Coordinates of C-alpha atoms in Angstrom, one line a residue:
P100 CA 6.5 71.5 151.7
Q101 CA 4.1 70.7 154.6
F102 CA 0.5 71.6 155.2
I103 CA -0.2 72.9 158.7
D104 CA -4.0 73.5 158.5
L105 CA -5.9 71.3 156.1
M106 CA -9.0 72.1 154.1
Q107 CA -12.4 71.2 155.4
P108 CA -15.4 69.9 153.3
V109 CA -17.7 72.6 152.1
E110 CA -21.5 72.2 151.5
V111 CA -23.5 75.1 149.9
T112 CA -26.8 75.8 148.1
E113 CA -26.8 76.7 144.5
G114 CA -25.9 80.4 144.0
Q115 CA -23.9 80.6 147.2
T116 CA -20.1 81.1 147.5
A117 CA -17.7 78.3 148.5
T118 CA -14.3 79.0 150.0
F119 CA -11.4 76.5 150.7
E120 CA -8.5 77.5 152.9
C121 CA -5.2 75.8 153.9
T122 CA -1.9 76.8 155.5
V123 CA 1.4 75.6 154.0
K124 CA 5.0 76.1 154.9
G125 CA 8.3 75.1 153.2
Y126 CA 11.7 76.5 152.2
P127 CA 12.2 77.5 149.5
R128 CA 8.7 79.0 149.5
P129 CA 6.5 76.5 147.6
S130 CA 4.4 77.2 144.5
I131 CA 0.6 76.4 144.7
E132 CA -1.6 74.7 142.1
W133 CA -5.3 73.7 142.4
F134 CA -7.0 70.6 140.9
K135 CA -10.6 69.5 140.6
N136 CA -11.3 65.7 140.2
G137 CA -7.6 65.2 139.4
L138 CA -7.4 67.8 136.6
P139 CA -5.8 71.3 136.8
L140 CA -8.4 73.8 137.8
K141 CA -9.0 76.7 135.3
E142 CA -9.7 80.0 137.0
N143 CA -12.3 82.5 135.5
E144 CA -14.6 85.3 136.7
R145 CA -16.3 83.0 139.2
I146 CA -13.3 80.9 140.3
A147 CA -10.1 82.6 141.8
S148 CA -7.3 81.6 144.1
T149 CA -4.9 83.6 146.3
Y150 CA -1.7 82.8 148.1
E151 CA -0.6 85.3 150.8
G152 CA 2.1 84.5 153.3
A153 CA 1.4 80.9 154.3
L154 CA -2.4 81.0 153.6
S155 CA -3.6 79.6 150.3
S156 CA -7.3 79.9 149.4
L157 CA -9.7 79.1 146.6
T158 CA -13.1 80.9 146.1
I159 CA -16.0 79.8 143.9
N160 CA -18.8 82.3 143.5
Q161 CA -22.4 81.5 142.5
C162 CA -21.9 77.7 142.9
T163 CA -23.8 75.3 140.6
I164 CA -24.2 71.5 140.6
D165 CA -21.3 71.3 138.0
D166 CA -19.0 72.7 140.7
E167 CA -19.4 69.7 142.9
G168 CA -16.4 67.4 143.1
N169 CA -13.0 66.7 144.8
Y170 CA -10.7 69.7 145.2
K171 CA -7.0 69.4 145.8
C172 CA -4.2 72.0 146.7
V173 CA -0.7 70.9 145.7
A174 CA 2.4 72.7 147.0
R175 CA 5.8 72.2 145.3
N176 CA 9.4 73.3 145.8
S177 CA 12.9 71.9 144.9
F178 CA 12.7 69.4 147.8
G179 CA 9.4 67.8 146.7
K180 CA 5.6 68.3 146.9
A181 CA 2.7 67.9 149.3
S182 CA -1.1 68.0 148.9
C183 CA -4.3 68.1 150.8
A184 CA -7.8 67.5 149.4
T185 CA -11.5 67.8 150.3
E186 CA -14.9 67.9 148.5
L187 CA -17.6 70.4 147.6
L188 CA -21.3 69.5 147.8
T189 CA -23.9 71.7 146.2
N190 CA -27.6 71.4 147.2
L191 CA -30.6 72.3 145.0
N192 CA -33.0 75.0 146.4
G193 CA -31.8 74.4 149.9
T194 CA -32.6 70.7 149.8
H195 CA -29.8 68.3 150.9
T196 CA -29.0 65.9 148.1
H197 CA -26.6 63.0 148.1
P198 CA -25.1 60.8 145.3
P199 CA -26.0 57.1 145.2
H200 CA -24.2 54.8 147.6
F201 CA -24.4 51.2 148.8
I202 CA -25.6 50.9 152.4
D203 CA -24.5 47.4 153.1
K204 CA -20.9 46.0 153.3
H205 CA -18.3 48.0 151.5
F206 CA -17.0 46.0 148.6
E207 CA -17.0 46.6 144.9
T208 CA -17.2 43.0 143.8
A209 CA -19.7 40.8 145.7
P210 CA -20.3 37.0 145.9
A211 CA -23.5 35.6 144.5
E212 CA -25.9 33.9 146.9
V213 CA -27.4 30.5 146.0
T214 CA -30.8 29.7 147.5
E215 CA -31.9 26.3 148.9
E216 CA -33.8 25.8 145.6
G217 CA -30.6 26.2 143.6
D218 CA -31.5 29.7 142.3
V219 CA -29.0 32.6 142.3
R220 CA -30.0 35.7 144.3
L221 CA -28.2 39.1 143.9
E222 CA -29.2 41.8 146.3
V223 CA -28.1 45.3 147.3
R224 CA -29.3 48.2 149.5
V225 CA -28.9 51.6 147.9
G226 CA -29.1 55.1 149.4
G227 CA -29.1 58.6 147.9
H228 CA -31.3 61.7 147.4
P229 CA -33.1 62.1 145.1
K230 CA -33.9 58.4 145.2
P231 CA -31.6 56.7 142.6
S232 CA -32.8 54.7 139.7
V233 CA -31.4 51.1 139.6
Q234 CA -30.6 48.9 136.6
W235 CA -29.2 45.4 136.4
L236 CA -26.9 44.3 133.6
K237 CA -25.3 41.0 132.4
D238 CA -22.1 41.3 130.4
D239 CA -22.9 45.1 130.0
E240 CA -26.4 44.4 128.6
V241 CA -29.5 45.6 130.4
I242 CA -31.6 42.9 132.0
I243 CA -35.4 43.0 131.5
S244 CA -37.5 41.4 134.2
S245 CA -38.8 37.9 133.1
P246 CA -39.7 34.5 134.7
H247 CA -36.0 33.6 134.4
F248 CA -34.6 36.9 135.5
M249 CA -36.8 38.4 138.2
V250 CA -36.0 42.1 139.0
S251 CA -37.7 43.6 142.1
S252 CA -37.3 46.6 144.4
H253 CA -38.7 47.3 147.9
A254 CA -37.8 50.5 149.7
D255 CA -34.0 50.7 149.4
V256 CA -33.5 47.0 148.7
H257 CA -33.0 45.9 145.0
T258 CA -32.9 42.3 144.0
L259 CA -32.2 40.1 140.9
V260 CA -33.1 36.4 141.1
I261 CA -31.9 33.9 138.4
N262 CA -34.4 31.0 138.5
S263 CA -33.1 27.5 137.5
P264 CA -29.7 28.9 136.4
N265 CA -27.8 27.1 133.6
Q266 CA -24.5 27.4 131.8
D267 CA -25.8 30.3 129.7
D268 CA -26.1 32.4 132.9
I269 CA -22.4 32.3 133.7
G270 CA -20.9 35.8 133.5
Q271 CA -20.4 39.1 135.2
Y272 CA -23.5 40.9 136.5
K273 CA -23.6 44.6 137.4
V274 CA -26.0 46.8 139.3
I275 CA -25.9 50.6 138.6
A276 CA -27.6 53.2 140.8
S277 CA -27.8 56.8 139.5
N278 CA -29.3 60.2 140.2
H279 CA -28.3 63.8 139.2
R280 CA -25.6 63.8 141.9
G281 CA -23.7 60.8 140.5
M282 CA -23.5 57.1 140.0
A283 CA -22.5 54.0 142.0
S284 CA -22.0 50.4 140.7
R285 CA -21.3 46.9 142.0
T286 CA -20.4 43.7 140.2
F287 CA -21.2 40.0 140.8
D288 CA -19.3 37.1 139.2
V289 CA -21.8 34.2 138.7
N290 CA -20.5 30.7 138.0
V291 CA -23.0 27.9 137.6
E292 CA -21.7 24.4 138.5
G293 CA -23.0 21.2 137.0
K294 CA -26.5 20.3 138.1
P295 CA -27.1 17.5 138.8
K296 CA -23.6 16.6 139.9
P297 CA -21.8 15.2 136.8
S298 CA -20.0 11.8 136.5
V299 CA -16.2 12.0 135.6
E300 CA -14.2 9.6 133.5
W301 CA -10.5 9.7 132.5
L302 CA -9.4 8.3 129.2
K303 CA -5.9 7.7 127.6
D304 CA -6.0 7.5 123.8
D305 CA -9.8 7.0 124.1
R306 CA -9.4 4.1 126.4
P307 CA -10.6 4.2 130.1
V308 CA -7.9 4.7 132.7
L309 CA -8.0 2.6 135.8
S310 CA -6.5 3.7 139.2
D311 CA -3.6 1.6 140.5
S312 CA -0.2 2.0 142.3
H313 CA 1.2 3.9 139.3
I314 CA -1.8 6.1 138.5
K315 CA -3.9 7.8 141.1
M316 CA -7.3 9.6 140.5
T317 CA -8.7 11.9 143.2
E318 CA -11.6 14.3 143.7
E319 CA -11.7 17.2 146.2
D320 CA -14.6 19.5 146.3
D321 CA -15.0 20.3 142.5
I322 CA -11.4 19.6 141.5
Y323 CA -10.6 16.3 139.8
S324 CA -7.0 15.2 139.4
L325 CA -5.1 12.3 137.7
T326 CA -1.5 11.8 138.9
I327 CA 1.1 9.6 137.2
R328 CA 3.9 8.5 139.6
E329 CA 7.4 8.2 138.2
P330 CA 6.2 8.5 134.5
T331 CA 8.0 6.7 131.7
K332 CA 7.8 6.7 127.9
S333 CA 5.0 4.2 128.0
D334 CA 2.8 6.8 129.8
E335 CA 3.0 9.2 126.9
G336 CA -0.3 9.9 125.1
M337 CA -3.5 11.9 124.9
Y338 CA -5.4 12.0 128.2
T339 CA -9.0 13.2 128.3
V340 CA -11.3 14.0 131.2
K341 CA -15.0 13.5 130.3
I342 CA -17.7 15.1 132.4
T343 CA -21.4 14.1 131.9
N344 CA -24.8 14.7 133.4
D345 CA -28.4 14.7 132.2
V346 CA -28.0 18.2 130.7
G347 CA -24.9 17.4 128.6
S348 CA -21.2 16.6 128.6
G349 CA -17.9 18.4 128.5
T350 CA -14.2 17.3 127.9
R351 CA -10.7 18.6 128.5
T352 CA -7.6 17.1 126.8
F353 CA -4.0 16.9 128.0
D354 CA -1.1 15.9 125.7
V355 CA 1.5 14.2 127.9
K356 CA 5.1 14.0 126.8
V357 CA 7.8 12.3 129.1
E358 CA 11.4 13.5 129.0
D359 CA 14.2 11.5 130.5
T360 CA 15.2 13.4 133.7
T361 CA 17.3 10.6 135.3
T362 CA 20.6 11.6 136.9
N363 CA 24.1 10.5 135.9
D364 CA 26.6 8.6 138.0
S365 CA 29.5 10.7 136.8
F366 CA 29.1 13.1 139.7
V367 CA 28.7 12.7 143.5
P368 CA 25.1 13.3 144.6
F369 CA 25.9 13.5 148.3
E370 CA 29.2 14.8 149.7
S371 CA 30.5 15.9 153.1
T372 CA 33.6 18.1 153.0
E373 CA 36.5 18.5 155.5
E374 CA 35.3 22.0 156.3
G375 CA 32.0 20.5 157.7
N376 CA 29.9 21.4 154.7
V377 CA 27.3 19.1 153.1
R378 CA 26.8 19.2 149.4
L379 CA 23.7 17.8 147.6
S380 CA 23.9 17.6 143.7
V381 CA 21.6 16.6 140.9
K382 CA 22.2 16.4 137.2
I383 CA 19.1 17.2 135.1
T384 CA 17.8 17.3 131.6
G385 CA 14.5 18.4 130.0
K386 CA 13.0 20.4 127.2
P387 CA 12.1 23.1 127.8
V388 CA 14.8 23.5 130.5
P389 CA 13.0 22.7 133.8
E390 CA 12.7 25.2 136.6
V391 CA 14.7 23.9 139.7
S392 CA 13.6 24.5 143.3
W393 CA 14.8 23.2 146.6
T394 CA 12.9 22.7 149.9
K395 CA 13.8 21.5 153.4
D396 CA 10.9 19.7 155.2
E397 CA 8.6 21.1 152.4
K398 CA 9.6 24.7 153.0
P399 CA 11.7 26.8 150.6
V400 CA 15.4 27.0 151.6
H401 CA 16.1 30.5 150.4
K402 CA 15.6 32.0 153.9
I403 CA 18.1 29.6 155.5
Q404 CA 21.3 31.6 156.1
N405 CA 23.9 28.8 155.8
I406 CA 22.5 27.3 152.6
R407 CA 23.9 28.3 149.2
L408 CA 22.4 27.3 145.8
D409 CA 24.5 27.1 142.7
H410 CA 24.6 25.4 139.3
Q411 CA 27.1 24.7 136.5
D412 CA 25.8 23.5 133.2
D413 CA 23.3 20.8 134.0
I414 CA 24.4 20.1 137.6
Y415 CA 22.5 21.9 140.4
T416 CA 24.0 22.0 143.9
L417 CA 22.8 22.8 147.4
T418 CA 25.5 23.4 149.9
I419 CA 24.9 23.4 153.7
R420 CA 27.8 25.4 155.2
E421 CA 29.2 24.3 158.6
A422 CA 26.4 21.8 158.9
T423 CA 25.0 21.2 162.4
P424 CA 22.3 18.9 163.8
N425 CA 19.8 21.8 163.2
D426 CA 20.3 21.2 159.5
S427 CA 19.1 17.6 159.6
G428 CA 15.9 17.0 157.6
S429 CA 14.4 16.0 154.2
Y430 CA 15.8 18.0 151.3
K431 CA 13.9 17.8 148.0
C432 CA 14.9 19.0 144.6
T433 CA 11.9 19.5 142.2
L434 CA 12.1 19.9 138.4
T435 CA 9.2 21.5 136.6
N436 CA 8.4 22.4 133.0
D437 CA 5.4 22.2 130.7
A438 CA 5.9 18.5 130.1
G439 CA 5.6 17.5 133.8
K440 CA 7.4 17.4 137.1
S441 CA 10.1 15.3 138.7
T442 CA 11.6 15.2 142.3
R443 CA 14.6 13.8 144.1
T444 CA 14.7 13.6 147.9
F445 CA 17.8 13.5 150.2
S446 CA 17.5 12.5 153.8
V447 CA 20.2 14.4 155.8
E448 CA 21.0 13.3 159.3
I449 CA 23.8 15.1 161.3
E450 CA 24.7 13.7 164.7
G451 CA 25.2 15.8 167.7
E452 CA 23.1 17.9 170.2
T453 CA 20.6 20.2 168.6
K454 CA 21.0 23.8 169.9
P455 CA 19.2 27.0 169.2
E456 CA 20.5 28.9 166.2
K457 CA 23.1 31.5 167.2
G458 CA 25.5 33.8 165.4
K459 CA 29.1 34.4 166.4
P460 CA 29.7 38.1 166.8
T461 CA 30.7 39.7 163.5
E462 CA 31.1 43.0 161.8
R463 CA 27.9 44.2 160.0
E464 CA 29.3 43.3 156.6
G465 CA 29.4 39.6 157.8
K466 CA 33.2 39.5 158.1
P467 CA 34.7 37.8 161.3
L468 CA 35.6 40.2 164.1
E469 CA 39.1 38.9 164.4
E470 CA 42.2 40.3 166.0
E471 CA 43.6 43.1 164.0
E472 CA 46.2 45.7 165.0
L473 CA 45.2 49.3 164.1
P474 CA 48.0 51.7 165.1
V475 CA 46.7 55.1 166.2
S476 CA 48.8 58.2 166.7
A477 CA 47.0 61.2 168.3
E478 CA 47.3 64.8 169.0
T479 CA 43.9 66.1 170.3
E480 CA 41.6 63.1 170.3
V481 CA 41.7 59.3 169.8
E482 CA 38.6 57.5 168.5
M483 CA 38.4 53.7 168.2
T484 CA 35.3 52.1 166.7
A485 CA 33.9 48.6 165.8
Q486 CA 30.6 47.8 164.1
V487 CA 29.2 44.6 165.6
T488 CA 26.3 42.3 165.2
G489 CA 25.5 38.8 166.6
K490 CA 22.8 36.5 167.8
P491 CA 22.1 36.5 170.7
Q492 CA 23.0 40.2 171.3
P493 CA 26.7 40.2 172.2
S494 CA 28.2 41.8 175.3
V495 CA 31.0 44.4 174.7
E496 CA 33.9 45.2 176.9
W497 CA 37.0 47.5 176.4
F498 CA 40.5 46.8 177.8
K499 CA 43.8 48.7 178.0
D500 CA 46.8 46.4 178.3
D501 CA 44.4 43.6 179.5
V502 CA 42.8 45.8 182.2
P503 CA 39.1 46.8 181.9
V504 CA 38.5 50.4 180.8
S505 CA 35.9 52.5 182.6
P506 CA 34.4 55.7 181.2
D507 CA 35.2 59.0 182.9
E508 CA 35.7 62.7 182.0
H509 CA 38.8 61.7 180.0
I510 CA 37.4 58.6 178.3
T511 CA 33.9 58.1 176.8
I512 CA 32.4 54.8 175.7
T513 CA 29.3 54.8 173.5
E514 CA 27.1 52.6 171.3
E515 CA 24.8 53.7 168.5
D516 CA 23.1 51.3 166.1
G517 CA 25.6 48.5 166.6
T518 CA 28.7 50.9 166.4
Y519 CA 30.8 50.7 169.6
S520 CA 33.3 53.6 170.2
L521 CA 35.9 54.5 172.7
V522 CA 37.1 58.1 172.6
I523 CA 40.1 59.5 174.5
K524 CA 40.0 63.3 174.9
E525 CA 43.3 65.2 174.9
P526 CA 45.5 62.1 175.1
T527 CA 48.8 62.1 176.9
K528 CA 51.7 59.6 177.1
K529 CA 49.9 57.9 180.0
D530 CA 47.2 56.9 177.4
E531 CA 49.6 55.0 175.2
G532 CA 49.2 51.2 175.1
T533 CA 47.2 48.4 173.5
Y534 CA 43.4 48.8 173.6
T535 CA 41.1 45.8 172.8
V536 CA 37.4 45.7 172.2
E537 CA 36.1 42.2 173.1
V538 CA 32.7 41.0 171.9
S539 CA 31.1 37.8 173.1
N540 CA 28.0 35.7 173.2
E541 CA 27.1 32.0 173.7
A542 CA 28.2 31.3 170.1
G543 CA 31.7 32.6 170.4
L544 CA 34.1 35.5 170.9
G545 CA 35.5 38.2 168.7
R546 CA 38.0 41.0 169.4
R547 CA 39.8 43.9 167.7
T548 CA 43.1 45.5 168.9
F549 CA 44.3 49.1 168.6
D550 CA 47.9 50.2 169.3
V551 CA 47.8 53.8 170.5
S552 CA 50.9 56.0 170.5
V553 CA 50.8 59.6 171.5
D554 CA 53.1 62.2 170.1
D555 CA 54.0 64.8 172.7
T556 CA 55.4 67.2 170.1
R557 CA 52.3 69.4 170.0
K558 CA 51.9 72.0 167.3
T559 CA 51.7 75.6 168.4
I560 CA 48.2 76.8 167.9
P561 CA 47.9 80.4 166.7
K562 CA 45.9 82.8 169.0
D563 CA 43.5 83.5 166.1
A564 CA 42.8 79.8 165.4
V565 CA 39.1 78.9 165.1
K566 CA 37.8 75.4 165.8
P567 CA 36.2 73.8 162.6
K568 CA 32.4 73.9 162.4
F569 CA 29.5 73.7 160.0
I570 CA 27.7 76.8 158.8
E571 CA 23.9 76.7 158.3
D572 CA 22.9 80.1 156.9
G573 CA 20.2 79.1 154.3
S574 CA 22.5 80.0 151.4
F575 CA 22.6 76.5 150.1
V576 CA 20.6 73.3 149.8
P577 CA 22.0 70.6 152.1
F578 CA 20.1 67.7 150.5
Q579 CA 19.0 67.5 146.9
S580 CA 17.6 64.8 144.6
T581 CA 18.1 65.5 140.9
D582 CA 16.0 64.6 137.9
E583 CA 18.8 62.2 136.8
G584 CA 18.3 60.1 140.0
D585 CA 21.4 61.5 141.8
V586 CA 21.5 62.5 145.4
R587 CA 23.6 65.4 146.5
L588 CA 24.7 66.1 150.1
T589 CA 26.3 69.6 150.7
V590 CA 28.0 71.2 153.8
K591 CA 29.4 74.7 154.3
V592 CA 32.4 74.8 156.7
T593 CA 34.7 77.3 158.4
G594 CA 37.8 77.0 160.6
K595 CA 41.3 78.3 160.9
P596 CA 43.5 76.7 159.9
E597 CA 41.3 75.3 157.1
P598 CA 40.0 71.9 158.3
E599 CA 40.5 68.6 156.6
V600 CA 37.1 67.2 155.4
T601 CA 36.4 63.5 155.3
W602 CA 33.2 61.6 154.4
T603 CA 32.1 58.1 155.6
K604 CA 29.1 55.8 155.0
D605 CA 28.1 53.7 158.0
G606 CA 31.5 54.4 159.6
K607 CA 33.6 53.5 156.6
P608 CA 35.4 55.8 154.1
V609 CA 33.4 56.5 150.9
D610 CA 36.4 56.7 148.6
K611 CA 36.0 53.0 147.5
L612 CA 32.3 53.4 146.6
P613 CA 32.2 53.4 142.7
N614 CA 29.2 55.7 142.4
V615 CA 30.2 58.3 145.0
E616 CA 31.9 61.5 143.9
L617 CA 33.5 64.2 146.2
D618 CA 33.9 67.8 145.2
H619 CA 34.3 71.3 146.9
Q620 CA 33.8 74.9 145.8
E621 CA 35.4 77.4 148.2
D622 CA 33.8 76.7 151.6
R623 CA 31.3 74.1 150.3
Y624 CA 32.0 70.4 150.2
I625 CA 29.7 68.1 148.2
L626 CA 29.1 64.3 148.1
T627 CA 27.2 63.1 145.1
I628 CA 25.6 59.6 144.8
R629 CA 25.2 58.9 141.1
E630 CA 22.0 57.0 140.1
A631 CA 21.2 56.3 143.7
S632 CA 19.5 52.9 144.5
P633 CA 18.3 51.3 147.8
D634 CA 21.8 49.8 148.2
D635 CA 23.0 53.4 148.8
S636 CA 20.8 53.8 151.9
G637 CA 22.8 54.4 155.1
S638 CA 24.3 56.9 157.5
Y639 CA 26.6 59.4 155.8
R640 CA 28.9 61.5 158.0
C641 CA 31.1 64.5 157.2
T642 CA 33.9 65.1 159.7
L643 CA 36.0 68.3 160.0
T644 CA 39.5 68.0 161.6
S645 CA 42.2 70.6 162.3
D646 CA 44.9 71.2 164.9
V647 CA 42.3 73.0 167.0
G648 CA 39.7 70.2 167.1
K649 CA 37.1 68.2 165.3
S650 CA 33.5 68.6 164.3

């Protein structure tokens, strides 16, 4: 279904009539349902809907304030649904009224402002008619104005100031504005830092920790950190950070356990294979089992095309396939669990000239576009295709018996979404030979060969023969998605003699796809994708072939 003319907002005075209208089309003809504020609308003596032709309308007689809200029209048929929505505003006694709203920046959660004196100031501007009443709340409790919490209003500006804030003032603050038309609210998260700035001390088993080459203590903004480099069993213990100022003190405790994550010499940590691959391996241990991640030059490796990650038992491996100088860099393996973190770094240097990354021309599936003979015998038409990708974009050229082929009335050469095709119409013996599609770029060359033989023994075509074609008469649904998650594609065909029907996905036969089923009933042919998933996305083609021609 599709809405052609959308509904417009309606504003009326109490007692008047409100009418919503919209135009919808669809096949099969959709059903219509109305909603108010997200709930199905119940019709009565005042409220009634009509649906004539393509025009759907809703009429509300003698409107009241209670009729205000958002109204939505939903159209449904077997292919899906569509909707359009608008609002109804009802004014009292001819006076325009509006629900409360915030006039300043549009956000629901706002930051708190800290004054030069260290106080916290929360402020909003509120509009609406009649003028809304405004309340402030902390943790859902109403705030009463006091020397500590100062609540004030001036025109449309409403303010809450927290004087000399302390730890008890931490929490969520909310301002609520309301009138008979509705309500609006905004929240503020208030977090009070230590004042004056606290002193910080680190302890291990209740003894002060001193910074040295093994232990590093840092402070950045309000974040304090203690880092133990290459921890050993002697570093195990109870670590405490103690924070103190004139107001009081606070502590946080960390129980540090150190597991042995050293590697074993019974495997090869760095290996270069005869195929030009580079393999980096680590053997790990830890409880709980650590999470393993790899980076190259501090960036995750999962987006690098020629890198493969694998593991067997406690050995984790990174393989650089067909390594080039572009793959040189610092590779790091990081182990992480609740007990801590450990890293191992490999410096990989591959000699040679660094070149921009390129990709040798290949088929879309990633297979090499190598020489391959595909014998073709023809009667009415010969079609040769190859699906190609490459980086940079490859150039494509067709040859017959090593002589370039040019398109004409007899031969057409096309390209669509990476699929390159050569078609010979009504081939004769002169068209026999070896055809080659050659694809090349700076990274390499790929080719595919087709041996074309033409049988001159033509079949006699009856005078009443009819070329195969598809019928679209509205008697069937060409595309259908079922409740079970299946997708069904249907065609209706004709032709004499009866044509042969074949299906392909992205240019390849579908008979090897495990979740695709083919069926036909009289002149209807059906392809069903069982439990369709994103992997099933693609271009599906149905081809009709007979002695008379192809469609």
